[in-house]
């Protein structure tokens, strides 16, 4: 069994920055993630999308931000366990023992849960036989927009992801249809206006109010998406690709059984420290809930700093912590 100062559950942007903040306070970290790559939602859901509200970066692609965060954490030599969902968390003498499904076991003095929306996955539309198309012609996220160049694409959904990807793929797809069961979209108004303009110019076709009915194709290759209106009338859309964007299924999974005070799939924390109801376990980022919480990366960064300071006395008992700026302290090998 390995030992560390702090075990971080979740290698999303917030978990990665927690490595840096802990490192600055002389605390070593092991970081676990269920996914086989770091970056959480940024890498898994929108790697090529630009983010505009990370301080200091007027615009940065999500994947590039994750790469910078990993680079910033690297001098502190975090040990990553990727593709390793933490299933067990037990209190032991002097701290905690975390275990993964694959049998990895790590002892830690304190735990930071930075698990975002939990072990997340897309909400799948209930279409018969959809599994055979998944990964071939049905995708729940866009890793590379170029993969859709020249394709006939159907986007389904009415939220930000559906609208944003419509705007992004309109230029590369041979034909793009947007299927939504209501005329009204729940997305940034400015984006909806741009989408409406594309529809008016004939660049995309709105298929509303319709919902997905069934898929036609063979061997995982889509031939058509059949949609139905609210009266049961059907329309057949010839297509190569279906992109259903119906949001994320939040599943806290094992975290729900760690005895923490929860509120609707979130962990209730003290906002000034990230402390949960269980001493020694902290929660930061999207999974943390307190009055006024904003699910933004920049808020998670701040929470990581506060949690690291709160954890310091657990890892270095009796040692006074003098607050220092990074400019004063520097980082290893800088
Ligand atoms: C399309 C889209 C656009 C967005 N745009 C912006 C934006 O412009 N600006 C902004 O600030 N925010 C934006 N966000 C939100 C932002 O991505 C999140 O706030 C951020 O990812 C939260 O980071 P996190 O580290 O807390 O959690 P996450 O990124 O969700 O990462 C959590 C990680 O924990 C892992 N995990 C969960 N349970 C376990 C377990 N038991 N064991 C091991 N690992 C586990 C998950 O696999 C995941 O990788 C956007 C989100 C989406 C979906």
Tab-separated table of C-alpha atoms and ligand atoms in Angstrom:
chain	number	residue	atom	x	y	z
A	1	UNK	CA	0.000	0.000	0.000
A	2	UNK	CA	1.389	3.441	-0.983
A	3	UNK	CA	1.286	6.395	1.367
A	4	UNK	CA	0.758	10.043	0.675
A	5	UNK	CA	-0.186	13.255	2.409
A	6	UNK	CA	-3.297	14.068	0.410
A	7	UNK	CA	-5.399	11.812	-1.812
A	8	UNK	CA	-7.339	13.688	-4.460
A	9	UNK	CA	-10.382	11.968	-5.945
A	10	UNK	CA	-10.850	13.448	-9.424
A	11	UNK	CA	-8.272	14.769	-11.893
A	12	UNK	CA	-10.516	17.445	-13.384
A	13	UNK	CA	-9.221	21.005	-13.624
A	14	UNK	CA	-9.920	21.608	-9.948
A	15	UNK	CA	-8.254	18.394	-8.739
A	16	UNK	CA	-5.197	19.220	-10.860
A	17	UNK	CA	-4.905	22.696	-9.380
A	18	UNK	CA	-5.281	21.227	-5.890
A	19	UNK	CA	-2.041	19.313	-6.545
A	20	UNK	CA	-0.283	22.645	-7.100
A	21	UNK	CA	-1.789	24.288	-4.017
A	22	UNK	CA	-0.960	21.286	-1.820
A	23	UNK	CA	2.532	21.126	-3.310
A	24	UNK	CA	3.166	24.757	-2.417
A	25	UNK	CA	2.428	23.774	1.193
A	26	UNK	CA	4.808	20.775	1.161
A	27	UNK	CA	2.086	18.168	0.795
A	28	UNK	CA	2.479	15.249	-1.627
A	29	UNK	CA	-0.529	14.036	-3.561
A	30	UNK	CA	-1.901	10.932	-5.205
A	31	UNK	CA	-4.633	11.723	-7.736
A	32	UNK	CA	-7.284	9.238	-8.829
A	33	UNK	CA	-9.606	9.441	-11.794
A	34	UNK	CA	-12.145	7.046	-13.217
A	35	UNK	CA	-11.332	8.306	-16.713
A	36	UNK	CA	-8.103	7.300	-18.410
A	37	UNK	CA	-7.012	10.891	-18.974
A	38	UNK	CA	-6.826	13.940	-16.713
A	39	UNK	CA	-9.026	16.993	-17.235
A	40	UNK	CA	-12.511	15.881	-16.199
A	41	UNK	CA	-15.306	17.579	-18.126
A	42	UNK	CA	-12.821	19.776	-20.022
A	43	UNK	CA	-11.106	16.834	-21.684
A	44	UNK	CA	-14.017	14.436	-21.887
A	45	UNK	CA	-16.775	16.790	-23.003
A	46	UNK	CA	-15.376	19.856	-24.709
A	47	UNK	CA	-11.628	19.593	-25.383
A	48	UNK	CA	-11.646	21.906	-28.410
A	49	UNK	CA	-14.038	24.521	-27.046
A	50	UNK	CA	-12.561	27.842	-26.043
A	51	UNK	CA	-13.067	28.945	-22.438
A	52	UNK	CA	-13.280	32.706	-21.967
A	53	UNK	CA	-13.481	33.121	-18.199
A	54	UNK	CA	-10.227	31.718	-16.867
A	55	UNK	CA	-8.437	34.710	-15.356
A	56	UNK	CA	-5.370	35.694	-17.333
A	57	UNK	CA	-6.444	33.825	-20.461
A	58	UNK	CA	-8.811	35.875	-22.651
A	59	UNK	CA	-9.402	32.613	-24.550
A	60	UNK	CA	-8.020	29.122	-23.979
A	61	UNK	CA	-9.153	25.768	-25.373
A	62	UNK	CA	-10.266	23.366	-22.654
A	63	UNK	CA	-7.607	20.777	-23.489
A	64	UNK	CA	-4.881	23.427	-23.503
A	65	UNK	CA	-5.985	24.575	-20.038
A	66	UNK	CA	-5.733	21.018	-18.741
A	67	UNK	CA	-2.239	20.684	-20.234
A	68	UNK	CA	-1.177	23.906	-18.491
A	69	UNK	CA	-2.631	22.722	-15.182
A	70	UNK	CA	-0.783	19.402	-15.450
A	71	UNK	CA	2.417	21.323	-16.251
A	72	UNK	CA	1.865	23.589	-13.233
A	73	UNK	CA	1.345	20.546	-10.978
A	74	UNK	CA	4.308	18.572	-12.385
A	75	UNK	CA	7.096	20.070	-10.175
A	76	UNK	CA	5.336	18.523	-7.167
A	77	UNK	CA	5.485	15.018	-8.660
A	78	UNK	CA	1.899	13.908	-8.165
A	79	UNK	CA	1.235	10.200	-8.565
A	80	UNK	CA	-1.652	9.704	-10.982
A	81	UNK	CA	-3.932	6.688	-10.930
A	82	UNK	CA	-5.951	7.021	-14.131
A	83	UNK	CA	-8.706	4.681	-15.228
A	84	UNK	CA	-9.002	4.026	-11.512
A	85	UNK	CA	-12.348	4.892	-9.912
A	86	UNK	CA	-12.042	5.138	-6.141
A	87	UNK	CA	-14.557	2.690	-4.768
A	88	UNK	CA	-13.622	2.529	-1.098
A	89	UNK	CA	-12.760	5.172	1.478
A	90	UNK	CA	-12.164	3.960	5.024
A	91	UNK	CA	-10.937	5.789	8.097
A	92	UNK	CA	-7.754	4.225	9.487
A	93	UNK	CA	-5.224	5.209	12.143
A	94	UNK	CA	-3.752	8.573	11.153
A	95	UNK	CA	-5.982	9.161	8.166
A	96	UNK	CA	-7.718	7.247	5.423
A	97	UNK	CA	-7.323	4.303	3.094
A	98	UNK	CA	-8.579	4.664	-0.470
A	99	UNK	CA	-9.117	1.650	-2.677
A	100	UNK	CA	-9.934	1.268	-6.330
A	101	UNK	CA	-11.851	-1.389	-8.196
A	102	UNK	CA	-8.546	-2.644	-9.633
A	103	UNK	CA	-7.121	-3.192	-6.140
A	104	UNK	CA	-4.914	-0.090	-5.784
A	105	UNK	CA	-4.689	0.936	-2.143
A	106	UNK	CA	-3.309	4.251	-0.910
A	107	UNK	CA	-3.100	5.621	2.633
A	108	UNK	CA	-3.505	9.382	3.014
A	109	UNK	CA	-3.591	11.857	5.886
A	110	UNK	CA	-6.401	13.834	4.264
A	111	UNK	CA	-8.727	13.485	1.294
A	112	UNK	CA	-9.891	16.055	-1.229
A	113	UNK	CA	-12.941	15.000	-3.204
A	114	UNK	CA	-12.825	16.915	-6.513
A	115	UNK	CA	-15.138	14.517	-8.300
A	116	UNK	CA	-17.147	17.036	-10.326
A	117	UNK	CA	-20.502	15.590	-11.183
A	118	UNK	CA	-19.360	12.186	-10.028
A	119	UNK	CA	-18.560	9.391	-12.408
A	120	UNK	CA	-20.365	11.125	-15.230
A	121	UNK	CA	-21.812	9.814	-18.431
A	122	UNK	CA	-24.121	11.118	-21.091
A	123	UNK	CA	-27.880	10.765	-20.886
A	124	UNK	CA	-28.580	8.282	-23.688
A	125	UNK	CA	-31.768	8.606	-25.687
A	126	UNK	CA	-33.922	5.504	-25.246
A	127	UNK	CA	-33.590	4.276	-28.861
A	128	UNK	CA	-33.696	0.561	-29.601
A	129	UNK	CA	-30.300	-0.802	-30.636
A	130	UNK	CA	-28.444	2.496	-30.153
A	131	UNK	CA	-25.473	0.647	-28.600
A	132	UNK	CA	-24.426	-0.837	-31.969
A	133	UNK	CA	-23.999	2.700	-33.374
A	134	UNK	CA	-22.193	4.216	-30.392
A	135	UNK	CA	-18.604	5.165	-31.186
A	136	UNK	CA	-19.198	4.543	-34.917
A	137	UNK	CA	-21.942	6.919	-35.917
A	138	UNK	CA	-23.541	8.012	-32.647
A	139	UNK	CA	-21.347	10.185	-30.431
A	140	UNK	CA	-22.107	11.909	-27.127
A	141	UNK	CA	-19.175	14.269	-27.357
A	142	UNK	CA	-17.085	15.834	-30.068
A	143	UNK	CA	-13.398	15.198	-29.678
A	144	UNK	CA	-12.409	16.582	-33.080
A	145	UNK	CA	-14.776	18.594	-35.220
A	146	UNK	CA	-12.758	17.643	-38.325
A	147	UNK	CA	-14.047	14.061	-37.922
A	148	UNK	CA	-17.426	15.363	-39.108
A	149	UNK	CA	-16.236	17.175	-42.229
A	150	UNK	CA	-18.440	16.346	-45.211
A	151	UNK	CA	-20.850	14.268	-43.103
A	152	UNK	CA	-24.633	14.567	-42.825
A	153	UNK	CA	-25.036	15.295	-39.118
A	154	UNK	CA	-28.112	15.261	-36.880
A	155	UNK	CA	-27.733	17.106	-33.584
A	156	UNK	CA	-30.446	16.403	-30.991
A	157	UNK	CA	-31.074	18.479	-27.872
A	158	UNK	CA	-31.974	21.972	-26.784
A	159	UNK	CA	-29.248	23.055	-24.363
A	160	UNK	CA	-25.879	24.778	-24.614
A	161	UNK	CA	-24.022	21.744	-25.966
A	162	UNK	CA	-26.524	21.218	-28.799
A	163	UNK	CA	-26.456	24.874	-29.774
A	164	UNK	CA	-22.698	25.345	-29.396
A	165	UNK	CA	-21.890	22.285	-31.489
A	166	UNK	CA	-24.413	23.361	-34.094
A	167	UNK	CA	-22.531	26.647	-34.440
A	168	UNK	CA	-19.190	24.897	-34.512
A	169	UNK	CA	-20.071	22.105	-36.963
A	170	UNK	CA	-22.170	24.180	-39.376
A	171	UNK	CA	-19.008	24.979	-41.319
A	172	UNK	CA	-17.676	21.430	-41.604
A	173	UNK	CA	-20.790	19.252	-41.979
A	174	UNK	CA	-22.192	18.589	-45.467
A	175	UNK	CA	-25.684	18.972	-43.997
A	176	UNK	CA	-26.680	19.694	-40.424
A	177	UNK	CA	-30.092	19.115	-38.842
A	178	UNK	CA	-31.064	20.243	-35.332
A	179	UNK	CA	-33.788	18.145	-33.711
A	180	UNK	CA	-35.490	19.525	-30.619
A	181	UNK	CA	-38.886	18.804	-29.130
A	182	UNK	CA	-39.624	22.470	-28.422
A	183	UNK	CA	-39.102	25.608	-30.484
A	184	UNK	CA	-37.440	27.252	-27.478
A	185	UNK	CA	-33.797	26.429	-26.686
A	186	UNK	CA	-32.271	26.586	-23.186
A	187	UNK	CA	-28.964	28.060	-24.255
A	188	UNK	CA	-27.084	31.345	-24.225
A	189	UNK	CA	-29.387	33.824	-26.036
A	190	UNK	CA	-26.559	35.142	-28.198
A	191	UNK	CA	-25.769	31.602	-29.410
A	192	UNK	CA	-29.436	30.882	-30.131
A	193	UNK	CA	-29.594	34.078	-32.220
A	194	UNK	CA	-26.563	32.939	-34.210
A	195	UNK	CA	-28.129	29.507	-34.716
A	196	UNK	CA	-31.384	31.087	-35.915
A	197	UNK	CA	-29.388	33.150	-38.411
A	198	UNK	CA	-27.711	29.996	-39.759
A	199	UNK	CA	-31.136	28.395	-40.162
A	200	UNK	CA	-32.499	31.448	-42.012
A	201	UNK	CA	-29.541	31.418	-44.362
A	202	UNK	CA	-30.211	27.740	-45.138
A	203	UNK	CA	-26.860	26.583	-43.710
A	204	UNK	CA	-28.603	24.328	-41.184
A	205	UNK	CA	-32.116	22.902	-40.935
A	206	UNK	CA	-34.193	23.127	-37.761
A	207	UNK	CA	-36.365	20.054	-37.139
A	208	UNK	CA	-38.697	21.287	-34.389
A	209	UNK	CA	-40.818	20.274	-32.593
A	210	UNK	CA	-39.636	16.715	-33.140
A	211	UNK	CA	-38.004	14.071	-31.024
A	212	UNK	CA	-35.845	11.105	-31.872
A	213	UNK	CA	-37.891	8.072	-32.902
A	214	UNK	CA	-35.574	5.349	-34.173
A	215	UNK	CA	-32.347	4.697	-36.011
A	216	UNK	CA	-31.911	2.957	-39.361
A	217	UNK	CA	-28.647	1.493	-40.511
A	218	UNK	CA	-26.470	-1.550	-40.581
A	219	UNK	CA	-23.399	-2.796	-38.712
A	220	UNK	CA	-23.181	0.389	-36.646
A	221	UNK	CA	-23.297	2.615	-39.722
A	222	UNK	CA	-26.203	4.986	-39.625
A	223	UNK	CA	-28.364	5.429	-42.735
A	224	UNK	CA	-31.166	7.568	-41.315
A	225	UNK	CA	-32.603	9.055	-38.142
A	226	UNK	CA	-36.374	8.816	-37.949
A	227	UNK	CA	-37.938	11.587	-35.875
A	228	UNK	CA	-41.508	11.923	-34.658
A	229	UNK	CA	-43.609	14.996	-33.986
A	230	UNK	CA	-45.887	15.282	-30.990
A	231	UNK	CA	-48.834	13.876	-32.963
A	232	UNK	CA	-46.864	10.782	-33.969
A	233	UNK	CA	-46.146	11.976	-37.506
A	234	UNK	CA	-42.750	10.725	-38.693
A	235	UNK	CA	-39.976	12.202	-40.771
A	236	UNK	CA	-36.950	10.281	-42.074
A	237	UNK	CA	-33.658	12.184	-42.152
A	238	UNK	CA	-30.831	10.563	-44.103
A	239	UNK	CA	-27.731	10.973	-41.968
A	240	UNK	CA	-24.243	9.628	-41.310
A	241	UNK	CA	-23.925	10.809	-37.724
A	242	UNK	CA	-26.185	11.437	-34.735
A	243	UNK	CA	-24.969	13.631	-31.879
A	244	UNK	CA	-27.435	13.432	-28.969
A	245	UNK	CA	-26.786	16.173	-26.393
A	246	UNK	CA	-29.199	15.484	-23.555
A	247	UNK	CA	-26.953	16.482	-20.694
A	248	UNK	CA	-24.981	14.508	-18.210
A	249	UNK	CA	-26.209	11.734	-15.992
A	250	UNK	CA	-24.862	12.527	-12.552
A	251	UNK	CA	-23.919	9.515	-10.576
A	252	UNK	CA	-22.019	10.018	-7.350
A	253	UNK	CA	-21.475	6.268	-7.291
A	254	UNK	CA	-19.466	5.091	-4.293
A	255	UNK	CA	-19.040	8.664	-2.985
A	256	UNK	CA	-22.689	8.583	-1.914
A	257	UNK	CA	-21.758	5.894	0.608
A	258	UNK	CA	-18.816	7.643	2.290
A	259	UNK	CA	-20.997	9.035	5.073
A	260	UNK	CA	-20.779	12.654	3.903
A	261	UNK	CA	-23.563	15.182	4.293
A	262	UNK	CA	-25.079	15.389	0.797
A	263	UNK	CA	-27.517	17.724	-0.903
A	264	UNK	CA	-28.919	16.530	-4.236
A	265	UNK	CA	-25.797	14.717	-5.465
A	266	UNK	CA	-23.464	17.395	-4.089
A	267	UNK	CA	-21.325	17.418	-0.974
A	268	UNK	CA	-22.188	20.084	1.575
A	269	UNK	CA	-19.045	21.952	2.667
A	270	UNK	CA	-17.940	24.876	4.789
A	271	UNK	CA	-17.219	27.537	2.155
A	272	UNK	CA	-14.138	28.907	3.938
A	273	UNK	CA	-12.301	25.550	3.952
A	274	UNK	CA	-14.126	22.981	1.839
A	275	UNK	CA	-14.452	20.829	4.978
A	276	UNK	CA	-17.189	18.223	4.693
A	277	UNK	CA	-19.180	16.770	7.552
A	278	UNK	CA	-16.406	14.153	7.986
A	279	UNK	CA	-13.214	15.518	9.594
A	280	UNK	CA	-10.236	15.151	7.252
A	281	UNK	CA	-12.352	14.905	4.083
A	282	UNK	CA	-12.667	18.043	1.965
A	283	UNK	CA	-14.649	18.696	-1.215
A	284	UNK	CA	-13.957	21.299	-3.899
A	285	UNK	CA	-15.049	22.108	-7.447
A	286	UNK	CA	-18.384	21.226	-9.004
A	287	UNK	CA	-19.201	18.614	-6.402
A	288	UNK	CA	-19.014	21.065	-3.480
A	289	UNK	CA	-22.155	22.852	-2.368
A	290	UNK	CA	-22.460	25.955	-0.184
A	291	UNK	CA	-24.642	29.065	-0.378
A	292	UNK	CA	-23.798	31.096	-3.467
A	293	UNK	CA	-21.721	28.346	-5.088
A	294	UNK	CA	-20.980	28.902	-8.794
A	295	UNK	CA	-19.966	25.883	-10.858
A	296	UNK	CA	-17.067	27.624	-12.527
A	297	UNK	CA	-13.485	26.512	-12.902
A	298	UNK	CA	-12.203	29.741	-11.391
A	299	UNK	CA	-14.268	29.190	-8.219
A	300	UNK	CA	-12.863	25.662	-7.940
A	301	UNK	CA	-9.325	27.049	-8.121
A	302	UNK	CA	-9.990	29.312	-5.162
A	303	UNK	CA	-11.583	26.450	-3.232
A	304	UNK	CA	-8.450	24.351	-3.878
A	305	UNK	CA	-6.272	27.033	-2.278
A	306	UNK	CA	-8.485	27.326	0.772
A	307	UNK	CA	-8.755	23.555	1.228
A	308	UNK	CA	-4.963	23.146	1.008
A	309	UNK	CA	-4.461	25.710	3.766
A	310	UNK	CA	-7.078	23.988	5.914
A	311	UNK	CA	-5.432	20.587	5.381
A	312	UNK	CA	-1.903	21.785	6.248
A	313	UNK	CA	-2.224	21.323	10.044
A	314	UNK	CA	-3.450	17.753	9.518
A	315	UNK	CA	-0.352	16.868	7.522
A	316	UNK	CA	2.108	19.040	9.449
A	317	UNK	CA	0.707	19.062	12.990
A	318	UNK	CA	2.290	21.659	15.256
A	319	UNK	CA	4.013	23.484	12.381
A	320	UNK	CA	2.917	27.072	11.982
A	321	UNK	CA	1.778	27.987	8.490
A	322	UNK	CA	2.989	31.391	7.375
A	323	UNK	CA	0.990	32.656	4.452
A	324	UNK	CA	3.286	33.371	1.502
A	325	UNK	CA	2.832	34.492	-2.079
A	326	UNK	CA	4.114	32.207	-4.858
A	327	UNK	CA	6.325	35.093	-5.989
A	328	UNK	CA	8.073	34.985	-2.597
A	329	UNK	CA	8.208	31.233	-2.254
A	330	UNK	CA	8.842	30.145	-5.862
A	331	UNK	CA	8.270	26.604	-7.094
A	332	UNK	CA	10.746	23.704	-7.225
A	333	UNK	CA	13.244	23.904	-10.110
A	334	UNK	CA	11.872	27.251	-11.296
B	1	LIG	C1	-19.896	22.077	-22.425
B	1	LIG	C2	-19.361	22.702	-21.168
B	1	LIG	C3	-18.806	23.962	-21.213
B	1	LIG	C4	-18.298	24.558	-20.050
B	1	LIG	N1	-17.752	25.806	-20.118
B	1	LIG	C5	-17.235	26.371	-19.001
B	1	LIG	C6	-16.641	27.674	-19.048
B	1	LIG	O1	-16.627	28.319	-20.087
B	1	LIG	N2	-16.102	28.187	-17.890
B	1	LIG	C7	-16.129	27.495	-16.704
B	1	LIG	O2	-15.601	27.991	-15.704
B	1	LIG	N3	-16.695	26.266	-16.640
B	1	LIG	C8	-17.246	25.699	-17.746
B	1	LIG	N4	-17.821	24.465	-17.681
B	1	LIG	C9	-17.885	23.819	-16.354
B	1	LIG	C10	-16.526	23.238	-15.977
B	1	LIG	O3	-16.086	22.300	-16.959
B	1	LIG	C11	-16.632	22.584	-14.613
B	1	LIG	O4	-16.974	23.586	-13.674
B	1	LIG	C12	-15.310	21.940	-14.231
B	1	LIG	O5	-14.963	20.898	-15.118
B	1	LIG	C13	-15.401	21.385	-12.810
B	1	LIG	O6	-14.157	20.837	-12.522
B	1	LIG	P1	-13.999	19.706	-11.421
B	1	LIG	O7	-12.536	19.385	-11.402
B	1	LIG	O8	-14.672	20.139	-10.172
B	1	LIG	O9	-14.861	18.472	-11.950
B	1	LIG	P2	-14.822	17.631	-13.307
B	1	LIG	O10	-14.253	18.400	-14.434
B	1	LIG	O11	-16.203	17.090	-13.462
B	1	LIG	O12	-13.815	16.444	-12.986
B	1	LIG	C14	-14.136	15.503	-11.985
B	1	LIG	C15	-13.396	14.213	-12.246
B	1	LIG	O13	-13.655	13.325	-11.134
B	1	LIG	C16	-13.705	11.999	-11.642
B	1	LIG	N5	-14.402	11.133	-10.687
B	1	LIG	C17	-15.683	11.186	-10.280
B	1	LIG	N6	-15.936	10.217	-9.370
B	1	LIG	C18	-14.764	9.542	-9.208
B	1	LIG	C19	-14.351	8.429	-8.418
B	1	LIG	N7	-15.181	7.792	-7.569
B	1	LIG	N8	-13.072	7.992	-8.526
B	1	LIG	C20	-12.185	8.599	-9.370
B	1	LIG	N9	-12.532	9.653	-10.145
B	1	LIG	C21	-13.792	10.119	-10.055
B	1	LIG	C22	-14.438	12.142	-12.967
B	1	LIG	O14	-14.109	11.045	-13.816
B	1	LIG	C23	-13.863	13.474	-13.497
B	1	LIG	O15	-12.777	13.295	-14.368
B	1	LIG	C24	-18.350	23.860	-18.813
B	1	LIG	C25	-18.909	22.582	-18.763
B	1	LIG	C26	-19.422	22.006	-19.922
B	1	LIG	C27	-20.023	20.626	-19.842
